[in-house]
PDB file of C-alpha atoms in Angstrom:
ATOM      1  CA  UNK A   1       0.003  -0.292   0.035  1.00  0.00           C
ATOM      2  CA  UNK A   2       1.637   3.098  -1.528  1.00  0.00           C
ATOM      3  CA  UNK A   3       1.751   6.476   0.553  1.00  0.00           C
ATOM      4  CA  UNK A   4       2.287   9.905  -0.455  1.00  0.00           C
ATOM      5  CA  UNK A   5       2.233  13.800   0.348  1.00  0.00           C
ATOM      6  CA  UNK A   6      -0.429  15.137  -2.510  1.00  0.00           C
ATOM      7  CA  UNK A   7       0.873  19.182  -3.118  1.00  0.00           C
ATOM      8  CA  UNK A   8      -2.439  20.705  -3.893  1.00  0.00           C
ATOM      9  CA  UNK A   9      -1.954  23.558  -5.732  1.00  0.00           C
ATOM     10  CA  UNK A  10      -4.286  26.486  -5.348  1.00  0.00           C
ATOM     11  CA  UNK A  11      -4.084  28.745  -8.934  1.00  0.00           C
ATOM     12  CA  UNK A  12      -7.078  31.343  -7.996  1.00  0.00           C
ATOM     13  CA  UNK A  13      -4.645  32.968  -4.762  1.00  0.00           C
ATOM     14  CA  UNK A  14      -1.770  30.812  -5.388  1.00  0.00           C
ATOM     15  CA  UNK A  15      -1.690  29.159  -2.036  1.00  0.00           C
ATOM     16  CA  UNK A  16      -0.018  25.915  -1.574  1.00  0.00           C
ATOM     17  CA  UNK A  17      -1.459  22.693   0.671  1.00  0.00           C
ATOM     18  CA  UNK A  18       0.374  19.356   1.907  1.00  0.00           C
ATOM     19  CA  UNK A  19      -2.130  16.874   2.305  1.00  0.00           C
ATOM     20  CA  UNK A  20      -0.517  13.330   3.804  1.00  0.00           C
ATOM     21  CA  UNK A  21      -2.018  10.163   1.708  1.00  0.00           C
ATOM     22  CA  UNK A  22      -2.601   5.826   2.550  1.00  0.00           C
ATOM     23  CA  UNK A  23      -5.380   4.029   2.191  1.00  0.00           C
ATOM     24  CA  UNK A  24      -7.762   3.751  -0.741  1.00  0.00           C
ATOM     25  CA  UNK A  25      -7.375   7.120  -1.323  1.00  0.00           C
ATOM     26  CA  UNK A  26      -3.796   6.754  -1.899  1.00  0.00           C
ATOM     27  CA  UNK A  27      -5.119   3.629  -4.953  1.00  0.00           C
ATOM     28  CA  UNK A  28      -7.071   6.435  -6.658  1.00  0.00           C
ATOM     29  CA  UNK A  29      -3.760   8.131  -7.489  1.00  0.00           C
ATOM     30  CA  UNK A  30      -1.810   4.620  -8.935  1.00  0.00           C
ATOM     31  CA  UNK A  31      -1.744   3.991 -12.519  1.00  0.00           C
ATOM     32  CA  UNK A  32      -3.101   7.574 -13.298  1.00  0.00           C
ATOM     33  CA  UNK A  33      -0.719   9.877 -15.235  1.00  0.00           C
ATOM     34  CA  UNK A  34       1.085  13.432 -15.434  1.00  0.00           C
ATOM     35  CA  UNK A  35      -2.407  15.872 -16.997  1.00  0.00           C
ATOM     36  CA  UNK A  36      -5.107  13.191 -15.572  1.00  0.00           C
ATOM     37  CA  UNK A  37      -7.761  14.283 -13.418  1.00  0.00           C
ATOM     38  CA  UNK A  38      -8.147  13.050 -10.112  1.00  0.00           C
ATOM     39  CA  UNK A  39     -11.545  13.234  -8.020  1.00  0.00           C
ATOM     40  CA  UNK A  40      -9.969  16.022  -5.308  1.00  0.00           C
ATOM     41  CA  UNK A  41     -12.714  13.758  -2.271  1.00  0.00           C
ATOM     42  CA  UNK A  42      -9.192  11.811  -2.229  1.00  0.00           C
ATOM     43  CA  UNK A  43      -7.639  14.956  -0.747  1.00  0.00           C
ATOM     44  CA  UNK A  44     -10.845  15.875   1.017  1.00  0.00           C
ATOM     45  CA  UNK A  45     -11.464  18.284  -1.255  1.00  0.00           C
ATOM     46  CA  UNK A  46     -14.413  17.574  -1.571  1.00  0.00           C
ATOM     47  CA  UNK A  47     -16.598  18.970  -4.759  1.00  0.00           C
ATOM     48  CA  UNK A  48     -13.587  19.794  -6.413  1.00  0.00           C
ATOM     49  CA  UNK A  49     -11.206  17.827  -9.427  1.00  0.00           C
ATOM     50  CA  UNK A  50      -7.132  18.026  -9.876  1.00  0.00           C
ATOM     51  CA  UNK A  51      -5.379  17.862 -12.112  1.00  0.00           C
ATOM     52  CA  UNK A  52      -2.145  16.014 -11.634  1.00  0.00           C
ATOM     53  CA  UNK A  53       1.159  17.856 -12.389  1.00  0.00           C
ATOM     54  CA  UNK A  54       4.147  16.361 -11.420  1.00  0.00           C
ATOM     55  CA  UNK A  55       6.049  14.034  -8.608  1.00  0.00           C
ATOM     56  CA  UNK A  56       9.270  12.352  -6.991  1.00  0.00           C
ATOM     57  CA  UNK A  57       9.808   9.586  -5.921  1.00  0.00           C
ATOM     58  CA  UNK A  58      11.474   8.339  -2.346  1.00  0.00           C
ATOM     59  CA  UNK A  59      14.920   9.936  -3.420  1.00  0.00           C
ATOM     60  CA  UNK A  60      13.587  13.065  -5.069  1.00  0.00           C
ATOM     61  CA  UNK A  61      14.110  11.909  -8.840  1.00  0.00           C
ATOM     62  CA  UNK A  62      10.927  14.093 -10.694  1.00  0.00           C
ATOM     63  CA  UNK A  63       8.135  12.739 -12.911  1.00  0.00           C
ATOM     64  CA  UNK A  64       8.667  13.890 -16.298  1.00  0.00           C
ATOM     65  CA  UNK A  65       6.128  14.207 -18.431  1.00  0.00           C
ATOM     66  CA  UNK A  66       7.694  12.768 -21.461  1.00  0.00           C
ATOM     67  CA  UNK A  67       9.321   9.662 -20.573  1.00  0.00           C
ATOM     68  CA  UNK A  68       6.556   6.531 -20.373  1.00  0.00           C
ATOM     69  CA  UNK A  69       5.620   4.103 -16.763  1.00  0.00           C
ATOM     70  CA  UNK A  70       6.845   4.295 -13.465  1.00  0.00           C
ATOM     71  CA  UNK A  71      10.621   3.210 -13.704  1.00  0.00           C
ATOM     72  CA  UNK A  72      13.762   4.842 -13.853  1.00  0.00           C
ATOM     73  CA  UNK A  73      14.936   5.936 -17.265  1.00  0.00           C
ATOM     74  CA  UNK A  74      18.227   7.246 -18.240  1.00  0.00           C
ATOM     75  CA  UNK A  75      18.043  10.551 -20.421  1.00  0.00           C
ATOM     76  CA  UNK A  76      19.891  13.772 -21.927  1.00  0.00           C
ATOM     77  CA  UNK A  77      18.505  16.808 -20.920  1.00  0.00           C
ATOM     78  CA  UNK A  78      19.493  20.529 -22.334  1.00  0.00           C
ATOM     79  CA  UNK A  79      16.807  21.553 -18.570  1.00  0.00           C
ATOM     80  CA  UNK A  80      13.539  21.417 -18.687  1.00  0.00           C
ATOM     81  CA  UNK A  81      12.272  19.118 -15.350  1.00  0.00           C
ATOM     82  CA  UNK A  82      15.222  17.555 -13.783  1.00  0.00           C
ATOM     83  CA  UNK A  83      18.664  18.938 -14.953  1.00  0.00           C
ATOM     84  CA  UNK A  84      18.496  23.088 -14.803  1.00  0.00           C
ATOM     85  CA  UNK A  85      22.045  24.045 -16.955  1.00  0.00           C
ATOM     86  CA  UNK A  86      24.242  26.172 -15.777  1.00  0.00           C
ATOM     87  CA  UNK A  87      25.221  27.881 -19.631  1.00  0.00           C
ATOM     88  CA  UNK A  88      24.054  27.884 -23.187  1.00  0.00           C
ATOM     89  CA  UNK A  89      24.176  24.242 -24.519  1.00  0.00           C
ATOM     90  CA  UNK A  90      24.983  22.216 -21.934  1.00  0.00           C
ATOM     91  CA  UNK A  91      24.321  18.797 -22.055  1.00  0.00           C
ATOM     92  CA  UNK A  92      23.869  15.668 -18.708  1.00  0.00           C
ATOM     93  CA  UNK A  93      22.329  12.125 -18.733  1.00  0.00           C
ATOM     94  CA  UNK A  94      20.055  12.357 -15.383  1.00  0.00           C
ATOM     95  CA  UNK A  95      17.956   9.929 -14.134  1.00  0.00           C
ATOM     96  CA  UNK A  96      13.726  11.080 -14.159  1.00  0.00           C
ATOM     97  CA  UNK A  97      11.083   8.870 -13.400  1.00  0.00           C
ATOM     98  CA  UNK A  98       8.493   7.936 -15.856  1.00  0.00           C
ATOM     99  CA  UNK A  99       5.229  10.832 -16.092  1.00  0.00           C
ATOM    100  CA  UNK A 100       2.590   7.978 -14.518  1.00  0.00           C
ATOM    101  CA  UNK A 101       1.989   6.985 -10.519  1.00  0.00           C
ATOM    102  CA  UNK A 102       3.465   4.284  -9.302  1.00  0.00           C
ATOM    103  CA  UNK A 103       4.463   2.685  -5.519  1.00  0.00           C
ATOM    104  CA  UNK A 104       8.305   3.886  -5.253  1.00  0.00           C
ATOM    105  CA  UNK A 105       6.631   7.750  -5.884  1.00  0.00           C
ATOM    106  CA  UNK A 106       6.777   9.684  -3.017  1.00  0.00           C
ATOM    107  CA  UNK A 107       5.267  13.188  -3.570  1.00  0.00           C
ATOM    108  CA  UNK A 108       2.202  13.950  -6.038  1.00  0.00           C
ATOM    109  CA  UNK A 109       2.078  17.210  -7.548  1.00  0.00           C
ATOM    110  CA  UNK A 110      -1.951  18.899  -8.271  1.00  0.00           C
ATOM    111  CA  UNK A 111      -3.449  22.133  -8.876  1.00  0.00           C
ATOM    112  CA  UNK A 112      -7.416  22.710  -8.705  1.00  0.00           C
ATOM    113  CA  UNK A 113      -9.160  21.940 -11.863  1.00  0.00           C
ATOM    114  CA  UNK A 114     -12.834  23.018 -11.304  1.00  0.00           C
ATOM    115  CA  UNK A 115     -14.082  24.316  -7.584  1.00  0.00           C
ATOM    116  CA  UNK A 116     -16.336  22.631  -5.496  1.00  0.00           C
ATOM    117  CA  UNK A 117     -18.575  24.657  -3.531  1.00  0.00           C
ATOM    118  CA  UNK A 118     -16.179  25.463  -0.639  1.00  0.00           C
ATOM    119  CA  UNK A 119     -13.709  27.302   0.089  1.00  0.00           C
ATOM    120  CA  UNK A 120      -9.983  25.011  -0.092  1.00  0.00           C
ATOM    121  CA  UNK A 121      -8.547  26.469   3.233  1.00  0.00           C
ATOM    122  CA  UNK A 122     -12.016  25.893   4.924  1.00  0.00           C
ATOM    123  CA  UNK A 123     -11.398  22.081   3.890  1.00  0.00           C
ATOM    124  CA  UNK A 124      -7.568  21.933   4.590  1.00  0.00           C
ATOM    125  CA  UNK A 125      -6.585  24.138   6.769  1.00  0.00           C
ATOM    126  CA  UNK A 126      -3.856  26.957   6.271  1.00  0.00           C
ATOM    127  CA  UNK A 127      -0.704  25.522   6.933  1.00  0.00           C
ATOM    128  CA  UNK A 128       0.805  28.925   7.107  1.00  0.00           C
TER     129      UNK A 128
END
């Protein structure tokens, strides 16, 4: 059984909420890919829809939307998610995770795609 931290971003006010989930709620994310939508009830946002925007595994390796599956891959990057070059034209081989949420995933980044009736701060608690 997987345990995740879901970082839920609210694009209206720019606030991000950290929510720990496990059990049946965590299973709603297994097998989903970056860009897919999930019912917000999994993180306590009833009536909301969340869009998965990324994530990382237990060692901090990022998920990339251009890599298929859940496995680790070594890819040559010129920039983007997982690599920030220090000069123009610099490339490096970097190990990243695929775009599918799996058992090795520990953090999932999501944003609110469709809003429900209640305020997210009231449902998730204000973590300031």
